[in-house]
Amino acid sequence: MKFSFSIACRNIRRRPVRAVLMCIIILLLSFTAFIGGYLIISLQNGLDGYRARLGADIVVIPSSAQGHGTVDNVLLQGITGNYYIPQESLKKLEGIEGIEKKAGQFYLTSAKASCCSARVQIIGFDPETDFTIMPWINSSIDRDIGDGEIIIGADIAYPAYDTLRFYGESYRVAGQLEKTGTGLDNSVFTNRNTIKKIAESAANTIERETLKGIDTENAVSCVLIKVKDGFESSAVADDINIHVSKVRATPSVSMIGSVAEGFGNVSFFIGVITVGIWIIAVIIITVVFVLMINGRKKEFAVLRVAGASGKMIVSAAAAEAALICAAGAVTGLAVSALLTSPLSESIRHHFSLPFMQPDAVTVAVLSFGAVIMPLAVGVLSALLSALRITGNETGLLLREDA
């Protein structure tokens, strides 16, 4: 084994340019294997989290919210804004047939100024009627939210003193929610009494002109609806859009469907690129190692004459390939680790898709595969080529190279 390793190191030092080029190809294989798997798994996790967090059959927002993007963009990207459903529209919703229960939410965007700890979307809801946020909160916090308390999303840094400040008032952080991979991870949640207090404080500032004239006691930015059994959510949504003015109702099925379609397109694109690069790289690696081994027939023959066995020569060839591939694979993995964050943000921003990173176990499995797979390709190519050559007679090898 020491002989094989020594020969391998000498060959690499003797031809450093060839070794570096091989490392670069292996790096590309390792990089695409890790990044491709990482992005696809993260998108699937985000889609699952988005589906679980939506929790309603229909989402109703005011028509004035169109300037803030579509409903799914508000949820996916955390597009913030202050918009409210007119009270007459809320009353008309009562007469729509097929609604089993509904829950209103109050949106307020904190100002980016010294008055507030951070610019976030603050979402107020009624714990008594809510059926979408409370199951999520209950999975993270085992008690009710009291007045003056808030719950922060997973991407908001937990404050050192357990409080966040909005418009001159401090509010106690009761807990932090699990990550969803959507814009909700950058939101703050609280009950109606607390959001009313925050809104009243905001209404007194020059930055919150949009709150002037808004009844903070009853104002609603979004209504989430659960449809009765026997009714189609699309039909109920159409009924709302026809009979209730100044609002836009969207079935959650179509929202999830559009996100899933985007996920499928991006995943297919990533998959095609990954497979294409792998096919090209595997062909290049195989050809290079075959040519490299074939070009060393005389060297192998001399080693055989000097007393080295065929097994030792094959081991030396495999060891050289293993050293080159290991260096390239580990470097590729390191480059992947540096680029996962900017690539993730780019995909989430440009494609408006939920994105949630895999857990530590999944990352470890991906890392292992990103190193082992290109390593196996390179070593196997070198091993088969060396076995084919060393199977010939020593004299024949010398004559072929003469």
Coordinates of C-alpha atoms in Angstrom, one line a residue:
M1 CA 0.0 0.0 0.0
K2 CA 2.9 2.3 0.8
F3 CA 4.4 1.5 -2.6
S4 CA 1.2 2.4 -4.4
F5 CA 0.7 5.6 -2.5
S6 CA 4.4 6.7 -3.2
I7 CA 4.1 6.0 -6.9
A8 CA 0.8 7.9 -7.1
C9 CA 2.3 11.0 -5.3
R10 CA 5.3 11.0 -7.7
N11 CA 3.1 10.8 -10.8
I12 CA 1.0 13.7 -9.5
R13 CA 4.1 15.9 -8.8
R14 CA 5.5 15.0 -12.2
R15 CA 2.4 16.1 -14.1
P16 CA 0.8 18.8 -11.9
V17 CA -1.1 20.5 -14.8
R18 CA -2.9 17.2 -15.7
A19 CA -3.7 16.6 -12.0
V20 CA -5.1 20.2 -11.6
L21 CA -7.3 19.8 -14.7
M22 CA -8.7 16.5 -13.5
C23 CA -9.4 18.1 -10.1
I24 CA -11.4 20.9 -11.8
I25 CA -13.5 18.3 -13.7
I26 CA -14.1 16.4 -10.5
L27 CA -14.9 19.7 -8.7
L28 CA -17.6 20.4 -11.2
L29 CA -19.1 16.9 -10.7
S30 CA -19.1 17.3 -6.9
F31 CA -20.5 20.9 -7.1
T32 CA -23.4 20.0 -9.4
A33 CA -24.3 16.8 -7.4
F34 CA -24.6 18.7 -4.1
I35 CA -26.1 22.0 -5.4
G36 CA -28.6 20.1 -7.6
G37 CA -29.8 17.9 -4.8
Y38 CA -29.8 20.7 -2.3
L39 CA -31.9 23.1 -4.4
I40 CA -34.5 20.5 -5.4
I41 CA -34.9 19.2 -1.8
S42 CA -35.2 22.8 -0.4
L43 CA -37.9 23.6 -3.0
Q44 CA -39.8 20.5 -2.1
N45 CA -39.5 21.3 1.6
G46 CA -40.7 24.9 0.9
L47 CA -43.7 23.6 -1.1
D48 CA -44.7 21.2 1.7
G49 CA -44.4 24.0 4.3
Y50 CA -46.4 26.4 2.2
R51 CA -49.2 23.8 1.7
A52 CA -49.3 23.1 5.5
R53 CA -49.3 26.8 6.5
L54 CA -52.0 28.0 4.1
G55 CA -54.7 26.0 5.9
A56 CA -57.7 27.7 4.2
D57 CA -59.8 26.9 1.2
I58 CA -60.2 30.5 0.1
V59 CA -58.2 33.7 0.7
V60 CA -59.9 37.0 0.4
I61 CA -58.0 40.3 0.2
P62 CA -59.1 43.8 -0.8
S63 CA -58.8 44.8 -4.4
S64 CA -56.5 47.7 -3.3
A65 CA -53.9 45.0 -2.4
Q66 CA -53.1 44.3 -6.0
G67 CA -50.3 46.9 -5.9
H68 CA -48.6 44.6 -3.4
G69 CA -48.5 41.6 -5.7
T70 CA -50.6 38.5 -5.8
V71 CA -51.9 36.7 -2.7
D72 CA -49.3 34.0 -3.0
N73 CA -46.5 36.6 -3.4
V74 CA -47.6 38.2 -0.2
L75 CA -47.3 34.8 1.6
L76 CA -44.2 33.6 -0.3
Q77 CA -42.1 36.7 -0.4
G78 CA -43.4 38.6 2.6
I79 CA -44.4 41.6 0.5
T80 CA -45.6 44.0 3.1
G81 CA -48.3 46.6 3.0
N82 CA -51.2 48.2 4.8
Y83 CA -54.5 47.4 3.1
Y84 CA -57.9 46.8 4.5
I85 CA -61.2 45.3 3.4
P86 CA -64.1 47.8 3.5
Q87 CA -66.6 47.1 6.3
E88 CA -69.5 46.9 3.8
S89 CA -67.7 44.1 2.0
L90 CA -67.1 42.2 5.2
K91 CA -70.9 42.4 5.9
K92 CA -71.7 41.0 2.4
L93 CA -69.4 38.0 3.1
E94 CA -71.9 37.0 5.8
G95 CA -74.5 36.3 3.1
I96 CA -72.3 34.0 0.9
E97 CA -73.5 30.4 0.9
G98 CA -71.0 27.6 1.5
I99 CA -68.8 29.3 4.1
E100 CA -68.3 27.1 7.2
K101 CA -66.0 29.4 9.1
K102 CA -63.9 32.4 8.4
A103 CA -61.0 34.1 10.2
G104 CA -59.9 37.7 9.7
Q105 CA -56.3 38.9 9.9
F106 CA -55.0 42.5 10.3
Y107 CA -51.8 43.4 8.5
L108 CA -49.5 46.2 9.6
T109 CA -46.1 47.0 8.2
S110 CA -43.8 48.5 10.8
A111 CA -41.8 51.5 9.7
K112 CA -38.1 51.4 8.9
A113 CA -37.1 54.0 11.4
S114 CA -35.9 54.5 15.0
C115 CA -39.4 53.9 16.2
C116 CA -39.2 50.2 15.5
S117 CA -36.8 47.3 16.1
A118 CA -37.2 46.0 12.5
R119 CA -39.3 46.5 9.4
V120 CA -41.6 43.5 9.4
Q121 CA -45.1 42.5 8.6
I122 CA -47.1 42.4 11.8
I123 CA -50.1 40.1 11.6
G124 CA -52.9 40.3 14.1
F125 CA -55.5 37.5 14.5
D126 CA -58.2 36.4 16.8
P127 CA -57.2 33.2 18.6
E128 CA -60.8 32.4 19.2
T129 CA -61.8 32.1 15.5
D130 CA -58.5 31.4 13.8
F131 CA -57.9 28.0 12.3
T132 CA -54.7 28.6 10.3
I133 CA -52.2 30.3 12.5
M134 CA -53.1 28.7 15.9
P135 CA -52.3 25.1 14.9
W136 CA -48.9 26.4 13.8
I137 CA -48.4 28.3 17.0
N138 CA -49.5 25.4 19.2
S139 CA -46.9 23.2 17.6
S140 CA -44.2 25.6 18.8
I141 CA -45.7 27.2 22.0
D142 CA -47.7 25.4 24.6
R143 CA -49.7 28.4 25.9
D144 CA -52.0 31.2 24.7
I145 CA -50.6 34.6 23.5
G146 CA -51.4 37.2 26.1
D147 CA -52.0 40.9 25.5
G148 CA -48.7 42.8 24.9
E149 CA -47.0 39.6 23.6
I150 CA -45.8 38.7 20.1
I151 CA -44.6 35.6 18.4
I152 CA -41.8 36.0 15.8
G153 CA -41.1 34.1 12.6
A154 CA -38.1 31.8 12.2
D155 CA -36.0 34.3 10.2
I156 CA -36.3 37.1 12.7
A157 CA -33.3 37.3 15.1
Y158 CA -34.4 36.5 18.7
P159 CA -33.9 39.7 20.7
A160 CA -31.4 39.7 23.5
Y161 CA -33.9 41.0 26.1
D162 CA -37.0 39.1 24.9
T163 CA -38.6 42.3 23.6
L164 CA -39.2 44.1 20.3
R165 CA -40.1 47.8 20.1
F166 CA -42.8 49.2 17.7
Y167 CA -43.7 52.9 17.7
G168 CA -42.3 53.6 21.1
E169 CA -43.8 50.6 22.9
S170 CA -42.0 47.3 23.8
Y171 CA -43.7 44.0 23.3
R172 CA -42.6 40.7 24.9
V173 CA -41.6 37.9 22.6
A174 CA -43.5 34.8 23.7
G175 CA -41.8 32.4 21.3
Q176 CA -40.5 31.7 17.8
L177 CA -42.2 29.7 15.2
E178 CA -40.9 26.8 13.1
K179 CA -39.5 27.7 9.7
T180 CA -41.8 27.5 6.6
G181 CA -39.6 28.7 3.8
T182 CA -42.1 31.5 3.0
G183 CA -42.5 35.2 3.7
L184 CA -44.2 34.3 7.0
D185 CA -40.8 33.5 8.4
N186 CA -40.2 37.3 8.4
S187 CA -43.5 38.2 10.1
V188 CA -44.6 38.9 13.6
F189 CA -47.9 37.5 15.0
T190 CA -50.0 38.8 17.8
N191 CA -53.6 38.9 19.0
R192 CA -56.2 41.5 18.1
N193 CA -55.8 43.6 21.3
T194 CA -52.1 43.9 20.8
I195 CA -52.3 44.7 17.1
K196 CA -54.9 47.3 17.9
K197 CA -52.5 49.0 20.3
I198 CA -49.6 48.9 17.8
A199 CA -51.9 50.3 15.1
E200 CA -53.1 53.1 17.3
S201 CA -49.5 54.0 18.1
A202 CA -48.6 53.9 14.4
A203 CA -51.6 56.1 13.5
N204 CA -50.1 58.9 15.5
T205 CA -47.0 59.0 13.4
I206 CA -46.6 60.9 10.1
E207 CA -45.4 57.6 8.4
R208 CA -48.8 55.9 8.9
E209 CA -51.0 58.1 6.8
T210 CA -52.7 55.0 5.4
L211 CA -54.1 54.2 8.9
K212 CA -56.0 57.5 9.2
G213 CA -59.7 56.8 9.3
I214 CA -59.2 53.0 9.8
D215 CA -61.2 51.4 12.6
T216 CA -58.5 49.5 14.3
E217 CA -61.0 47.6 16.4
N218 CA -62.7 45.9 13.4
A219 CA -60.3 46.4 10.4
V220 CA -59.4 43.3 8.5
S221 CA -56.7 42.9 5.8
C222 CA -57.4 39.4 4.8
V223 CA -60.1 36.8 5.4
L224 CA -59.3 33.1 5.4
I225 CA -62.3 30.9 4.6
K226 CA -63.1 27.2 5.3
V227 CA -65.7 25.9 2.9
K228 CA -68.6 23.6 4.0
D229 CA -68.6 20.0 2.9
G230 CA -70.4 19.6 -0.4
F231 CA -69.3 23.0 -1.8
E232 CA -66.5 23.6 -4.3
S233 CA -64.0 26.2 -3.1
S234 CA -63.7 27.6 -6.7
A235 CA -67.5 28.1 -6.9
V236 CA -67.7 29.8 -3.5
A237 CA -64.7 32.1 -4.6
D238 CA -66.5 32.9 -7.8
D239 CA -69.7 33.8 -5.8
I240 CA -67.6 36.1 -3.6
N241 CA -66.0 37.8 -6.6
I242 CA -69.4 38.4 -8.2
H243 CA -71.4 39.5 -5.2
V244 CA -68.9 41.2 -2.9
S245 CA -67.3 44.4 -4.3
K246 CA -63.8 45.7 -3.6
V247 CA -62.4 42.3 -2.8
R248 CA -60.6 39.4 -4.6
A249 CA -61.2 35.8 -3.6
T250 CA -58.7 33.2 -4.6
P251 CA -59.0 29.4 -4.0
S252 CA -56.0 28.0 -2.2
V253 CA -55.9 25.1 -4.6
S254 CA -55.1 27.4 -7.5
M255 CA -52.5 29.2 -5.4
I256 CA -50.8 25.9 -4.4
G257 CA -51.1 24.7 -8.0
S258 CA -49.3 27.8 -9.4
V259 CA -46.5 27.4 -6.9
A260 CA -46.3 23.6 -7.6
E261 CA -46.1 24.4 -11.3
G262 CA -43.3 26.8 -10.7
F263 CA -41.5 24.3 -8.5
G264 CA -41.8 21.7 -11.2
N265 CA -40.4 24.0 -13.9
V266 CA -37.4 25.1 -11.8
S267 CA -36.7 21.5 -10.5
F268 CA -36.8 20.2 -14.1
F269 CA -34.4 22.9 -15.2
I270 CA -32.0 22.2 -12.3
G271 CA -32.3 18.4 -13.0
V272 CA -31.6 18.7 -16.7
I273 CA -28.5 20.9 -16.1
T274 CA -27.3 18.5 -13.4
V275 CA -27.7 15.4 -15.5
G276 CA -26.2 17.1 -18.6
I277 CA -23.1 18.2 -16.7
W278 CA -22.7 14.8 -15.1
I279 CA -22.9 13.0 -18.5
I280 CA -20.4 15.3 -20.1
A281 CA -18.1 15.2 -17.0
V282 CA -18.2 11.4 -16.7
I283 CA -17.3 11.0 -20.4
I284 CA -14.4 13.4 -20.0
I285 CA -13.2 11.7 -16.9
T286 CA -13.4 8.2 -18.4
V287 CA -11.6 9.3 -21.6
V288 CA -8.9 11.2 -19.7
F289 CA -8.1 8.3 -17.3
V290 CA -8.1 5.8 -20.1
L291 CA -5.7 7.9 -22.2
M292 CA -3.6 8.6 -19.1
I293 CA -3.3 4.9 -18.2
N294 CA -2.7 3.9 -21.9
G295 CA 0.1 6.4 -22.2
R296 CA 1.9 4.8 -19.3
K297 CA 2.3 1.3 -20.7
K298 CA 6.1 1.5 -20.8
E299 CA 6.1 2.8 -17.2
F300 CA 4.0 -0.2 -16.1
A301 CA 6.2 -2.6 -18.0
V302 CA 9.3 -1.2 -16.3
L303 CA 7.7 -1.6 -12.9
R304 CA 6.8 -5.2 -13.8
V305 CA 10.5 -5.9 -14.8
A306 CA 11.6 -4.3 -11.5
G307 CA 9.5 -6.8 -9.6
A308 CA 6.2 -5.0 -9.1
S309 CA 3.2 -7.2 -9.3
G310 CA 0.2 -6.4 -11.5
K311 CA -1.8 -5.9 -8.3
M312 CA 0.6 -3.3 -7.1
I313 CA 0.5 -1.4 -10.4
V314 CA -3.3 -1.4 -10.5
S315 CA -3.3 -0.2 -6.8
A316 CA -0.9 2.7 -7.8
A317 CA -3.2 3.8 -10.6
A318 CA -6.2 3.6 -8.4
A319 CA -4.4 5.5 -5.6
E320 CA -3.5 8.3 -8.0
A321 CA -7.0 8.6 -9.3
A322 CA -8.3 8.5 -5.7
L323 CA -6.0 11.4 -4.6
I324 CA -7.0 13.5 -7.5
C325 CA -10.7 12.8 -7.2
A326 CA -10.7 13.3 -3.5
A327 CA -9.0 16.7 -3.8
G328 CA -11.5 17.8 -6.5
A329 CA -14.6 16.5 -4.7
V330 CA -13.8 18.1 -1.4
T331 CA -13.0 21.4 -3.0
G332 CA -16.2 21.2 -5.0
L333 CA -18.1 20.5 -1.8
A334 CA -16.5 23.5 -0.1
V335 CA -17.4 25.8 -3.1
S336 CA -21.0 24.4 -2.9
A337 CA -21.2 25.3 0.8
L338 CA -20.2 28.9 0.0
L339 CA -22.7 29.3 -2.8
T340 CA -25.8 27.6 -1.3
S341 CA -27.0 30.8 0.5
P342 CA -26.8 33.2 -2.5
L343 CA -28.2 30.7 -4.9
S344 CA -31.1 30.0 -2.5
E345 CA -31.9 33.7 -2.2
S346 CA -31.7 34.2 -5.9
I347 CA -34.2 31.3 -6.7
R348 CA -36.6 32.4 -4.0
H349 CA -36.5 36.0 -5.2
H350 CA -36.6 35.5 -8.9
F351 CA -39.0 32.6 -9.1
S352 CA -41.3 33.5 -6.1
L353 CA -41.1 30.0 -4.7
P354 CA -41.0 28.8 -1.1
F355 CA -37.6 27.6 -0.1
M356 CA -36.7 25.8 3.1
Q357 CA -33.2 24.4 3.7
P358 CA -32.8 20.6 4.4
D359 CA -32.1 19.4 7.9
A360 CA -28.5 18.4 9.0
V361 CA -29.0 14.7 8.2
T362 CA -30.0 15.4 4.7
V363 CA -27.2 17.9 4.2
A364 CA -24.7 15.2 5.5
V365 CA -26.1 12.6 3.1
L366 CA -25.9 15.1 0.2
S367 CA -22.3 15.9 1.2
F368 CA -21.3 12.3 1.4
G369 CA -22.8 11.6 -2.1
A370 CA -21.2 14.7 -3.6
V371 CA -17.8 13.3 -2.6
I372 CA -18.3 9.5 -3.1
M373 CA -20.0 9.7 -6.5
P374 CA -17.3 11.5 -8.4
L375 CA -14.6 9.7 -6.5
A376 CA -16.1 6.4 -7.6
V377 CA -16.3 7.5 -11.2
G378 CA -12.7 8.5 -11.3
V379 CA -11.3 5.5 -9.4
L380 CA -13.4 3.0 -11.4
S381 CA -12.2 4.5 -14.7
A382 CA -8.6 4.3 -13.7
L383 CA -9.0 0.8 -12.2
L384 CA -10.6 -0.8 -15.3
S385 CA -8.0 0.8 -17.6
A386 CA -5.1 -0.4 -15.5
L387 CA -6.5 -3.9 -15.2
R388 CA -6.9 -4.2 -19.0
I389 CA -3.3 -3.1 -19.6
T390 CA -1.6 -5.1 -16.8
G391 CA -3.4 -8.2 -18.1
N392 CA -1.0 -8.1 -21.1
E393 CA 2.5 -9.7 -21.2
T394 CA 5.3 -7.4 -20.1
G395 CA 7.2 -7.9 -23.4
L396 CA 4.1 -7.0 -25.4
L397 CA 3.7 -3.8 -23.4
L398 CA 7.3 -2.8 -24.2
R399 CA 7.0 -3.6 -27.9
E400 CA 3.7 -1.6 -28.1
D401 CA 5.4 1.4 -26.6
A402 CA 8.5 1.1 -28.6

